[in-house]
């Protein structure tokens, strides 16, 4: 990538953040090629800021926010049900090692999500499955952060109820999945 026009503060911040940002992206999406694409897009957006990038108080945090938003945009462009399931598996399988349970959860999550209202589904997908920060979601939707925090808590409770009712999932006191009995969805 040609960086001849880049301001020194951008290059310094980028050299300190690039590898960490790349590892974070790979961990988030599990796809090295997509991570490289998002990384490049993030750098280009920083370059477009030109000298104003140097005025950003928390430059590294800004880069991560831009990368998270770019990743979310990519997922929205290419999202299919199986990608949604793949993104959800690490969160949902934290306490189970049984392959059948994982397969059952993979089949159940999209159905549970579809039973939520569009607003609840959108906030769960954006913040919990795609990793968008609540602050970024609030800015995107032009809502107060406190409103987003309330909405996501309500949406999570509704999703938890759907998973309990229709997927036979039980949660422990810390709201983590403790037990799952695969069954056919109705």
Backbone as a printed PyTorch tensor [residue, N CA C, xyz], in Angstrom:
tensor([[[  0.8450,  -1.1660,   0.0000],
         [  0.0000,   0.0000,   0.0000],
         [  0.8900,   1.2290,   0.0000]],

        [[  0.6360,   2.1820,  -0.8510],
         [  1.4250,   3.4000,  -0.9300],
         [  1.0030,   4.3400,   0.1960]],

        [[  1.9570,   4.7050,   1.0520],
         [  1.6500,   5.5620,   2.1930],
         [  2.3640,   6.8990,   2.1010]],

        [[  2.7560,   7.3020,   0.8870],
         [  3.5170,   8.5420,   0.7060],
         [  2.8070,   9.7610,   1.2760]],

        [[  1.4900,   9.8270,   1.1640],
         [  0.7670,  11.0010,   1.6290],
         [  0.3440,  10.9200,   3.0850]],

        [[  0.6940,   9.8480,   3.7830],
         [  0.2470,   9.6590,   5.1580],
         [  0.9970,  10.5790,   6.1130]],

        [[  0.2760,  11.0460,   7.1040],
         [  0.8980,  11.8940,   8.1130],
         [  1.6480,  11.0140,   9.1100]],

        [[  2.7600,  11.5110,   9.6610],
         [  3.5890,  10.6900,  10.5560],
         [  2.8380,  10.1150,  11.7540]],

        [[  1.9150,  10.8680,  12.3520],
         [  1.2030,  10.3250,  13.5180],
         [  0.3680,   9.1020,  13.1350]],

        [[ -0.1970,   9.0930,  11.9330],
         [ -0.9520,   7.9300,  11.4690],
         [ -0.0280,   6.7370,  11.3020]],

        [[  1.1050,   6.9400,  10.6660],
         [  2.0350,   5.8320,  10.4450],
         [  2.5550,   5.2770,  11.7650]],

        [[  2.8160,   6.1450,  12.7200],
         [  3.2900,   5.6940,  14.0280],
         [  2.2130,   4.8700,  14.7290]],

        [[  1.0040,   5.3950,  14.7770],
         [ -0.1020,   4.6760,  15.4180],
         [ -0.3810,   3.3690,  14.6920]],

        [[ -0.3570,   3.4020,  13.3740],
         [ -0.6240,   2.2000,  12.5920],
         [  0.4300,   1.1330,  12.8570]],

        [[  1.6970,   1.5080,  12.8820],
         [  2.7560,   0.5090,  13.0990],
         [  2.6360,  -0.1190,  14.4840]],

        [[  2.1360,   0.6240,  15.4530],
         [  1.9520,   0.0880,  16.8120],
         [  0.6790,  -0.7490,  16.9420]],

        [[ -0.2670,  -0.5440,  16.0710],
         [ -1.5870,  -1.1640,  16.2250],
         [ -1.9160,  -2.2310,  15.1950]],

        [[ -1.2400,  -2.2440,  14.0700],
         [ -1.6390,  -3.0840,  12.9420],
         [ -1.7310,  -4.5680,  13.3020]],

        [[ -0.6940,  -5.1270,  13.9120],
         [ -0.7010,  -6.5610,  14.2160],
         [ -1.7830,  -6.9170,  15.2340]],

        [[ -1.9320,  -6.0760,  16.2570],
         [ -2.9580,  -6.3250,  17.2640],
         [ -4.3510,  -6.2440,  16.6390]],

        [[ -4.5410,  -5.2690,  15.7860],
         [ -5.8150,  -5.0990,  15.1040],
         [ -6.0990,  -6.2930,  14.1890]],

        [[ -5.0800,  -6.7600,  13.4850],
         [ -5.2470,  -7.9200,  12.6070],
         [ -5.6370,  -9.1600,  13.4180]],

        [[ -4.9250,  -9.4180,  14.5160],
         [ -5.2530, -10.5900,  15.3530],
         [ -6.6800, -10.4910,  15.8880]],

        [[ -7.0690,  -9.2930,  16.2930],
         [ -8.4180,  -9.0890,  16.8080],
         [ -9.4550,  -9.3740,  15.7230]],

        [[ -9.1940,  -8.9010,  14.5180],
         [-10.1260,  -9.1410,  13.4090],
         [-10.2330, -10.6250,  13.0810]],

        [[ -9.0960, -11.3190,  13.0420],
         [ -9.1190, -12.7630,  12.7610],
         [ -9.9130, -13.4850,  13.8410]],

        [[ -9.7060, -13.0940,  15.0880],
         [-10.4460, -13.7210,  16.1860],
         [-11.9430, -13.4490,  16.0620]],

        [[-12.3110, -12.2420,  15.6530],
         [-13.7180, -11.8820,  15.5200],
         [-14.4060, -12.6270,  14.3840]],

        [[-13.7240, -12.7040,  13.2280],
         [-14.4190, -13.2410,  12.0500],
         [-13.9510, -14.6380,  11.6550]],

        [[-12.7790, -15.0690,  12.1300],
         [-12.2880, -16.4010,  11.8060],
         [-11.8530, -16.5670,  10.3580]],

        [[-11.6770, -15.4900,   9.6460],
         [-11.3280, -15.5420,   8.2290],
         [-10.1860, -14.5590,   7.9790]],

        [[ -8.9870, -15.0980,   7.7430],
         [ -7.8020, -14.2470,   7.5750],
         [ -7.9370, -13.3120,   6.3700]],

        [[ -8.5090, -13.8070,   5.2830],
         [ -8.6650, -12.9650,   4.0920],
         [ -9.6050, -11.7900,   4.3580]],

        [[-10.7090, -12.0790,   5.0190],
         [-11.6370, -11.0040,   5.3680],
         [-10.9660, -10.0220,   6.3290]],

        [[-10.1930, -10.5460,   7.2700],
         [ -9.4840,  -9.6770,   8.2170],
         [ -8.5210,  -8.7450,   7.4820]],

        [[ -7.8150,  -9.2730,   6.4820],
         [ -6.8960,  -8.4380,   5.6920],
         [ -7.6790,  -7.3480,   4.9590]],

        [[ -8.8080,  -7.7200,   4.3650],
         [ -9.6280,  -6.7340,   3.6450],
         [-10.1050,  -5.6200,   4.5780]],

        [[-10.5970,  -6.0120,   5.7390],
         [-11.0970,  -5.0230,   6.6960],
         [ -9.9490,  -4.1650,   7.2180]],

        [[ -8.7970,  -4.7810,   7.4290],
         [ -7.6190,  -4.0390,   7.8800],
         [ -7.2360,  -2.9690,   6.8560]],

        [[ -7.2320,  -3.3520,   5.5940],
         [ -6.9050,  -2.3910,   4.5360],
         [ -7.9380,  -1.2680,   4.4680]],

        [[ -9.1980,  -1.6320,   4.5890],
         [-10.2610,  -0.6230,   4.5610],
         [-10.1120,   0.3540,   5.7330]],

        [[ -9.7420,  -0.1830,   6.8910],
         [ -9.5270,   0.6620,   8.0710],
         [ -8.3850,   1.6410,   7.8310]],

        [[ -7.2900,   1.1400,   7.2520],
         [ -6.1450,   2.0080,   6.9780],
         [ -6.5240,   3.1040,   5.9770]],

        [[ -7.2720,   2.7270,   4.9590],
         [ -7.6960,   3.7190,   3.9660],
         [ -8.5740,   4.8090,   4.5880]],

        [[ -9.4610,   4.4140,   5.4950],
         [-10.3050,   5.4130,   6.1570],
         [ -9.4560,   6.3430,   7.0180]],

        [[ -8.4420,   5.7830,   7.6640],
         [ -7.5380,   6.6230,   8.4610],
         [ -6.7650,   7.5750,   7.5500]],

        [[ -6.3190,   7.0650,   6.3990],
         [ -5.6110,   7.9210,   5.4410],
         [ -6.4940,   9.0670,   4.9540]],

        [[ -7.7530,   8.7750,   4.7310],
         [ -8.6800,   9.8010,   4.2560],
         [ -8.8660,  10.9220,   5.2790]],

        [[ -8.6440,  10.6000,   6.5380],
         [ -8.7660,  11.6200,   7.5910],
         [ -7.6400,  12.6420,   7.4870]],

        [[ -6.5210,  12.2290,   6.8680],
         [ -5.3500,  13.0830,   6.6910],
         [ -4.9100,  13.6600,   8.0320]],

        [[ -4.6630,  14.9370,   8.1080],
         [ -4.1160,  15.5590,   9.3160],
         [ -5.0870,  15.4880,  10.4960]],

        [[ -6.3810,  15.4270,  10.2290],
         [ -7.3420,  15.3870,  11.3400],
         [ -7.2170,  14.1020,  12.1610]],

        [[ -6.5990,  13.0520,  11.5840],
         [ -6.3610,  11.8320,  12.3580],
         [ -5.5080,  12.1460,  13.5820]],

        [[ -4.5430,  13.0360,  13.4250],
         [ -3.6310,  13.3880,  14.5180],
         [ -4.3550,  14.0850,  15.6670]],

        [[ -5.5180,  14.6310,  15.4060],
         [ -6.2750,  15.3420,  16.4310],
         [ -7.1720,  14.4190,  17.2410]],

        [[ -7.3000,  13.1630,  16.8230],
         [ -8.1220,  12.1990,  17.5490],
         [ -7.4060,  11.8660,  18.8530]],

        [[ -8.1460,  11.9320,  19.9580],
         [ -7.5250,  11.7210,  21.2620],
         [ -7.0660,  10.2710,  21.4500]],

        [[ -7.9050,   9.3180,  21.1140],
         [ -7.5790,   7.8960,  21.2830],
         [ -7.5340,   7.2470,  19.9010]],

        [[ -6.4140,   7.3990,  19.2330],
         [ -6.2840,   6.9610,  17.8420],
         [ -6.4370,   5.4470,  17.6980]],

        [[ -5.8280,   4.6970,  18.5920],
         [ -5.9150,   3.2360,  18.5160],
         [ -7.3670,   2.7810,  18.6830]],

        [[ -8.0630,   3.3500,  19.6460],
         [ -9.4740,   3.0060,  19.8540],
         [-10.2960,   3.3650,  18.6180]],

        [[ -9.9710,   4.4920,  17.9940],
         [-10.6660,   4.9000,  16.7790],
         [-10.4590,   3.8570,  15.6880]],

        [[ -9.2210,   3.3740,  15.5320],
         [ -8.9340,   2.3470,  14.5180],
         [ -9.7520,   1.0840,  14.7790]],

        [[ -9.8270,   0.6550,  16.0390],
         [-10.5990,  -0.5430,  16.3680],
         [-12.0850,  -0.3210,  16.0920]],

        [[-12.5950,   0.8590,  16.4070],
         [-14.0060,   1.1470,  16.1500],
         [-14.2950,   1.1230,  14.6540]],

        [[-13.4230,   1.7390,  13.8730],
         [-13.6050,   1.7490,  12.4160],
         [-13.5430,   0.3220,  11.8720]],

        [[-12.6050,  -0.4790,  12.3700],
         [-12.4820,  -1.8740,  11.9240],
         [-13.7310,  -2.6740,  12.2920]],

        [[-14.2330,  -2.4920,  13.5070],
         [-15.4430,  -3.2040,  13.9320],
         [-16.6310,  -2.8240,  13.0500]],

        [[-16.7570,  -1.5480,  12.7600],
         [-17.8550,  -1.1040,  11.8900],
         [-17.7010,  -1.6520,  10.4740]],

        [[-16.4730,  -1.6740,   9.9670],
         [-16.2270,  -2.2100,   8.6210],
         [-16.5420,  -3.7030,   8.5750]],

        [[-16.1810,  -4.4230,   9.6300],
         [-16.4750,  -5.8560,   9.6930],
         [-17.9880,  -6.0780,   9.7260]],

        [[-18.6820,  -5.2940,  10.4990],
         [-20.1430,  -5.3930,  10.5500],
         [-20.7500,  -5.1150,   9.1760]],

        [[-20.2420,  -4.1110,   8.5070],
         [-20.7300,  -3.8060,   7.1570],
         [-20.5100,  -4.9800,   6.2080]],

        [[-19.3450,  -5.6140,   6.2920],
         [-19.0570,  -6.7860,   5.4530],
         [-20.0400,  -7.9030,   5.7450]],

        [[-20.2730,  -8.1690,   7.0170],
         [-21.1990,  -9.2400,   7.3820],
         [-22.6040,  -8.9260,   6.8870]],

        [[-22.9940,  -7.7070,   6.9570],
         [-24.3280,  -7.3440,   6.4670],
         [-24.4420,  -7.5590,   4.9690]],

        [[-23.3600,  -7.2770,   4.2680],
         [-23.3820,  -7.4580,   2.8100],
         [-23.4540,  -8.9360,   2.4290]],

        [[-22.8590,  -9.7850,   3.2250],
         [-22.7370, -11.1950,   2.8290],
         [-23.4020, -12.1580,   3.8040]],

        [[-24.2710, -11.6610,   4.6390],
         [-24.8130, -12.4990,   5.6980],
         [-25.8000, -13.5400,   5.1670]],

        [[-25.6130, -14.7420,   5.6610],
         [-26.5280, -15.8490,   5.4070],
         [-26.7500, -16.5300,   6.7480]],

        [[-27.7380, -17.3520,   6.8490],
         [-28.0390, -18.0140,   8.1200],
         [-26.8660, -18.8230,   8.6510]],

        [[-26.1400, -19.5200,   7.7550],
         [-25.0470, -20.3580,   8.2500],
         [-23.9140, -19.5100,   8.8080]],

        [[-23.6830, -18.3040,   8.2690],
         [-22.6570, -17.4250,   8.8190],
         [-23.0780, -16.9330,  10.1920]],

        [[-24.3590, -16.6590,  10.3630],
         [-24.8660, -16.2220,  11.6440],
         [-24.6400, -17.3100,  12.6870]],

        [[-24.9070, -18.5390,  12.3170],
         [-24.6840, -19.6440,  13.2440],
         [-23.2120, -19.7750,  13.5880]],

        [[-22.3460, -19.6970,  12.5870],
         [-20.9120, -19.8030,  12.8390],
         [-20.4400, -18.7250,  13.7960]],

        [[-20.9470, -17.5170,  13.6600],
         [-20.5400, -16.4230,  14.5380],
         [-21.0220, -16.6500,  15.9620]],

        [[-22.1430, -17.3320,  16.1230],
         [-22.7170, -17.5170,  17.4470],
         [-22.1390, -18.7010,  18.1990]],

        [[-21.5730, -19.6690,  17.5240],
         [-21.1140, -20.8900,  18.1730],
         [-20.1500, -20.6440,  19.3280]],

        [[-19.1050, -19.8090,  19.2030],
         [-18.1940, -19.6510,  20.3280],
         [-18.8860, -19.1630,  21.5960]],

        [[-19.8510, -18.2900,  21.4890],
         [-20.5530, -17.7820,  22.6540],
         [-21.4670, -18.8410,  23.2400]],

        [[-22.1660, -19.5360,  22.3960],
         [-23.1710, -20.4650,  22.8810],
         [-22.5960, -21.7800,  23.3710]],

        [[-21.3930, -22.1290,  22.9880],
         [-20.8610, -23.4360,  23.3460],
         [-19.7890, -23.3590,  24.4100]],

        [[-19.7230, -22.2770,  25.1210],
         [-18.6670, -22.1060,  26.1090],
         [-18.6650, -23.2140,  27.1550]],

        [[-19.8150, -23.7630,  27.4920],
         [-19.8770, -24.7550,  28.5580],
         [-20.2980, -26.1370,  28.0750]],

        [[-20.1850, -26.4200,  26.7980],
         [-20.5300, -27.7480,  26.3230],
         [-19.5040, -28.2210,  25.3150]],

        [[-19.1230, -29.4900,  25.4340],
         [-18.1450, -30.0590,  24.5200],
         [-18.7610, -31.1190,  23.6210]],

        [[-20.0610, -31.3250,  23.7290],
         [-20.6960, -32.3850,  22.9690],
         [-21.0340, -31.9060,  21.5630]],

        [[-20.5230, -32.6140,  20.5310],
         [-20.7840, -32.1890,  19.1550],
         [-22.2680, -32.1360,  18.8120]],

        [[-23.0630, -33.0710,  19.3530],
         [-24.4920, -33.0570,  19.0390],
         [-25.1470, -31.7930,  19.5780]],

        [[-24.7180, -31.3860,  20.7590],
         [-25.2840, -30.1780,  21.3510],
         [-24.9270, -28.9580,  20.5150]],

        [[-23.6880, -28.9080,  20.0530],
         [-23.2530, -27.7890,  19.2130],
         [-24.0800, -27.7490,  17.9380]],

        [[-24.2740, -28.9120,  17.3110],
         [-25.0790, -28.9680,  16.0920],
         [-26.5110, -28.5100,  16.3590]],

        [[-27.0660, -28.9440,  17.4810],
         [-28.4210, -28.5420,  17.8280],
         [-28.5370, -27.0490,  18.0600]],

        [[-27.5520, -26.4910,  18.7550],
         [-27.5440, -25.0470,  18.9870],
         [-27.4270, -24.2910,  17.6730]],

        [[-26.6070, -24.8040,  16.7840],
         [-26.4150, -24.1670,  15.4840],
         [-27.7290, -24.1080,  14.7220]],

        [[-28.5250, -25.1500,  14.8440],
         [-29.8120, -25.1780,  14.1500],
         [-30.8610, -24.3340,  14.8650]],

        [[-30.7290, -24.2250,  16.1760],
         [-31.7570, -23.5580,  16.9700],
         [-31.6280, -22.0360,  16.9840]],

        [[-30.4180, -21.5170,  16.9930],
         [-30.2280, -20.0730,  17.1380],
         [-30.9470, -19.2500,  16.0700]],

        [[-30.8170, -19.5720,  14.7800],
         [-31.5270, -18.7530,  13.7810],
         [-33.0380, -18.7380,  13.9970]],

        [[-33.5970, -19.8810,  14.4040],
         [-35.0330, -19.9460,  14.6530],
         [-35.4070, -19.0640,  15.8380]],

        [[-34.6090, -19.1410,  16.9000],
         [-34.8750, -18.3060,  18.0770],
         [-34.7650, -16.8260,  17.7220]],

        [[-33.7670, -16.4800,  16.9310],
         [-33.6050, -15.0810,  16.5140],
         [-34.7790, -14.6140,  15.6610]],

        [[-35.2560, -15.4710,  14.7700],
         [-36.3720, -15.0990,  13.8950],
         [-37.6440, -14.8260,  14.6830]],

        [[-37.7620, -15.4260,  15.8600],
         [-38.9560, -15.2230,  16.6760],
         [-38.9230, -13.9010,  17.4330]],

        [[-37.8030, -13.2150,  17.4030],
         [-37.6930, -11.9020,  18.0420],
         [-38.2280, -10.8260,  17.1030]],

        [[-38.5410,  -9.6800,  17.6620],
         [-38.9390,  -8.5550,  16.8160],
         [-37.7300,  -8.1290,  15.9850]],

        [[-37.9880,  -7.3970,  14.9220],
         [-36.8950,  -6.9520,  14.0530],
         [-35.8860,  -6.0980,  14.8260]],

        [[-36.3710,  -5.2140,  15.6950],
         [-35.4740,  -4.3580,  16.4820],
         [-34.6050,  -5.1800,  17.4320]],

        [[-35.2210,  -6.1620,  18.1140],
         [-34.4580,  -7.0080,  19.0370],
         [-33.4250,  -7.8360,  18.2820]],

        [[-33.8390,  -8.4000,  17.1660],
         [-32.9240,  -9.2100,  16.3550],
         [-31.7550,  -8.3570,  15.8590]],

        [[-32.0470,  -7.1520,  15.4090],
         [-31.0030,  -6.2780,  14.8750],
         [-29.9510,  -5.9460,  15.9310]],

        [[-30.3750,  -5.6120,  17.1350],
         [-29.4130,  -5.2160,  18.1600],
         [-28.5960,  -6.4140,  18.6460]],

        [[-29.2190,  -7.5880,  18.7370],
         [-28.4830,  -8.8070,  19.1240],
         [-27.4500,  -9.1420,  18.0570]],

        [[-27.8520,  -9.1190,  16.7960],
         [-26.9160,  -9.4440,  15.7220],
         [-25.7690,  -8.4460,  15.6720]],

        [[-26.0760,  -7.1740,  15.7740],
         [-25.0370,  -6.1510,  15.6530],
         [-24.0620,  -6.1940,  16.8250]],

        [[-24.5810,  -6.1830,  18.0360],
         [-23.7130,  -6.0370,  19.2080],
         [-23.1700,  -7.3640,  19.7330]],

        [[-24.0000,  -8.3960,  19.7890],
         [-23.5510,  -9.6560,  20.3780],
         [-22.9090, -10.5980,  19.3730]],

        [[-23.4560, -10.6750,  18.1840],
         [-22.9230, -11.6290,  17.2120],
         [-21.8570, -11.0230,  16.3140]],

        [[-22.0030,  -9.7560,  15.9800],
         [-21.0420,  -9.1270,  15.0700],
         [-20.0210,  -8.2510,  15.7790]],

        [[-20.1680,  -8.0780,  17.0780],
         [-19.1450,  -7.3830,  17.8490],
         [-19.1630,  -5.8670,  17.8010]],

        [[-20.2270,  -5.2740,  17.3070],
         [-20.3220,  -3.8190,  17.2850],
         [-20.5210,  -3.3330,  18.7200]],

        [[-19.8030,  -2.3240,  19.1200],
         [-19.9560,  -1.8080,  20.4820],
         [-21.3290,  -1.1550,  20.6210]],

        [[-21.8180,  -1.1360,  21.8500],
         [-23.1030,  -0.4940,  22.0940],
         [-23.0190,   0.9970,  21.7690]],

        [[-21.8790,   1.5960,  22.0500],
         [-21.6770,   3.0160,  21.7400],
         [-21.7800,   3.2530,  20.2320]],

        [[-21.1100,   2.3880,  19.4480],
         [-21.1460,   2.5310,  17.9880],
         [-22.5680,   2.3170,  17.4620]],

        [[-23.2770,   1.3400,  18.0390],
         [-24.6610,   1.0930,  17.6340],
         [-25.5170,   2.3240,  17.9390]],

        [[-25.3110,   2.9060,  19.1150],
         [-26.0660,   4.1000,  19.5050],
         [-25.8120,   5.2390,  18.5230]],

        [[-24.5510,   5.4130,  18.1490],
         [-24.2140,   6.4710,  17.1970],
         [-24.8360,   6.1980,  15.8300]],

        [[-24.7540,   4.9320,  15.4040],
         [-25.3050,   4.5440,  14.1070],
         [-26.8100,   4.8180,  14.0310]],

        [[-27.5040,   4.5100,  15.1150],
         [-28.9680,   4.6450,  15.1430],
         [-29.4210,   5.9960,  15.6960]],

        [[-28.4520,   6.8220,  16.0650],
         [-28.7410,   8.1410,  16.6350],
         [-29.6530,   8.0230,  17.8570]],

        [[-29.2390,   7.1220,  18.7710],
         [-29.9690,   6.8970,  20.0120],
         [-29.0460,   7.1910,  21.1880]],

        [[-29.6090,   7.5500,  22.3290],
         [-28.7690,   7.6860,  23.5190],
         [-28.2080,   6.3160,  23.9170]],

        [[-26.9930,   6.2980,  24.4510],
         [-26.3660,   5.0410,  24.8590],
         [-27.2170,   4.3230,  25.9010]],

        [[-27.8200,   5.0600,  26.8150],
         [-28.6500,   4.4280,  27.8500],
         [-29.8340,   3.6840,  27.2260]],

        [[-30.3910,   4.2130,  26.1590],
         [-31.4930,   3.5470,  25.4570],
         [-31.0170,   2.2420,  24.8410]],

        [[-29.8450,   2.2740,  24.2160],
         [-29.2910,   1.0660,  23.5970],
         [-29.0140,   0.0160,  24.6660]],

        [[-28.4490,   0.4240,  25.7920],
         [-28.1590,  -0.5260,  26.8750],
         [-29.4420,  -1.1930,  27.3770]],

        [[-30.4950,  -0.4110,  27.5350],
         [-31.7780,  -0.9770,  27.9720],
         [-32.3380,  -1.9350,  26.9310]],

        [[-32.2980,  -1.5090,  25.6770],
         [-32.8530,  -2.3420,  24.6060],
         [-32.1080,  -3.6620,  24.4650]],

        [[-30.7800,  -3.6160,  24.5790],
         [-30.0410,  -4.8700,  24.3970],
         [-30.2940,  -5.8200,  25.5590]],

        [[-30.4610,  -5.2890,  26.7630],
         [-30.7670,  -6.1570,  27.9000],
         [-32.1320,  -6.8180,  27.7180]],

        [[-33.1110,  -6.0440,  27.2660],
         [-34.4370,  -6.6200,  27.0120],
         [-34.3860,  -7.6420,  25.8770]],

        [[-33.6520,  -7.3290,  24.8210],
         [-33.5440,  -8.2530,  23.6830],
         [-32.8600,  -9.5470,  24.1100]],

        [[-31.8190,  -9.4440,  24.9240],
         [-31.1310, -10.6450,  25.4190],
         [-32.0680, -11.4960,  26.2670]],

        [[-32.8690, -10.8540,  27.1010],
         [-33.8200, -11.5950,  27.9330],
         [-34.8370, -12.3260,  27.0540]],

        [[-35.3110, -11.6550,  26.0130],
         [-36.2690, -12.2950,  25.1010],
         [-35.6240, -13.4610,  24.3550]],

        [[-34.3680, -13.2790,  23.9110],
         [-33.6710, -14.3730,  23.2320],
         [-33.4700, -15.5360,  24.1930]],

        [[-33.0900, -15.2370,  25.4260],
         [-32.9000, -16.2800,  26.4310],
         [-34.2020, -17.0600,  26.6200]],

        [[-35.3380, -16.3490,  26.6900],
         [-36.6360, -17.0160,  26.8260],
         [-36.9320, -17.9030,  25.6230]],

        [[-36.6370, -17.4110,  24.4220],
         [-36.8430, -18.2200,  23.2110],
         [-35.9850, -19.4840,  23.2550]],

        [[-34.7320, -19.3240,  23.6660],
         [-33.8310, -20.4820,  23.7290],
         [-34.3080, -21.4860,  24.7770]],

        [[-34.8030, -20.9980,  25.9020],
         [-35.3230, -21.8920,  26.9450],
         [-36.5620, -22.6310,  26.4510]],

        [[-37.4860, -21.8850,  25.8840],
         [-38.7760, -22.4400,  25.4880],
         [-38.6820, -23.3720,  24.2920]],

        [[-38.0220, -22.9360,  23.2540],
         [-38.0560, -23.6720,  21.9940],
         [-36.8290, -24.5420,  21.7480]],

        [[-35.7580, -24.3120,  22.4710],
         [-34.5320, -25.0740,  22.2220],
         [-34.1230, -25.9210,  23.4230]],

        [[-34.8920, -25.8490,  24.5010],
         [-34.6230, -26.6420,  25.7030],
         [-33.2340, -26.3830,  26.2700]],

        [[-32.8790, -25.1210,  26.3370],
         [-31.5930, -24.7060,  26.8890],
         [-31.8390, -24.1960,  28.2990]],

        [[-30.9290, -24.5540,  29.2000],
         [-31.0010, -24.0210,  30.5600],
         [-29.7490, -23.2030,  30.8260]],

        [[-29.9060, -22.1750,  31.6470],
         [-28.8080, -21.2780,  31.9770],
         [-28.4700, -21.4030,  33.4530]],

        [[-27.1840, -21.2060,  33.7860],
         [-26.7790, -21.2000,  35.1860],
         [-27.0220, -19.8150,  35.7910]],

        [[-26.5820, -19.6300,  37.0320],
         [-26.8140, -18.3510,  37.7190],
         [-26.0930, -17.1820,  37.0650]],

        [[-25.0590, -17.4690,  36.2860],
         [-24.3070, -16.4210,  35.5940],
         [-24.8270, -16.1850,  34.1810]],

        [[-25.9860, -16.7640,  33.8640],
         [-26.6210, -16.6270,  32.5490],
         [-25.8000, -17.2680,  31.4370]],

        [[-25.0170, -18.2720,  31.7640],
         [-24.2670, -19.0370,  30.7710],
         [-25.0330, -20.3350,  30.5260]],

        [[-24.9240, -20.8510,  29.3160],
         [-25.5980, -22.1030,  29.0010],
         [-24.9520, -23.2120,  29.8120]],

        [[-25.7840, -23.9320,  30.5610],
         [-25.2330, -25.0350,  31.3450],
         [-25.7220, -26.3750,  30.8170]],

        [[-26.9090, -26.3990,  30.2700],
         [-27.4820, -27.6680,  29.8300],
         [-28.2520, -27.4510,  28.5300]],

        [[-28.1260, -28.4270,  27.6570],
         [-28.8180, -28.3270,  26.3830],
         [-29.2230, -29.7170,  25.9600]],

        [[-30.4930, -29.8850,  25.6580],
         [-30.9920, -31.1580,  25.1720],
         [-31.4480, -30.9540,  23.7450]],

        [[-30.6710, -31.4630,  22.7670],
         [-31.0900, -31.2860,  21.3770],
         [-32.4670, -31.8960,  21.1440]],

        [[-33.2780, -31.1890,  20.4200],
         [-34.5940, -31.7070,  20.0600],
         [-34.9890, -31.0820,  18.7410]],

        [[-36.0310, -31.6060,  18.1630],
         [-36.4780, -31.0140,  16.9000],
         [-37.2010, -29.7110,  17.1990]],

        [[-37.0430, -28.7560,  16.3170],
         [-37.6810, -27.4560,  16.4850],
         [-39.1030, -27.5100,  15.9610]],

        [[-39.9780, -26.8300,  16.6540],
         [-41.3800, -26.8060,  16.2190],
         [-41.7980, -25.4130,  15.9310]]])
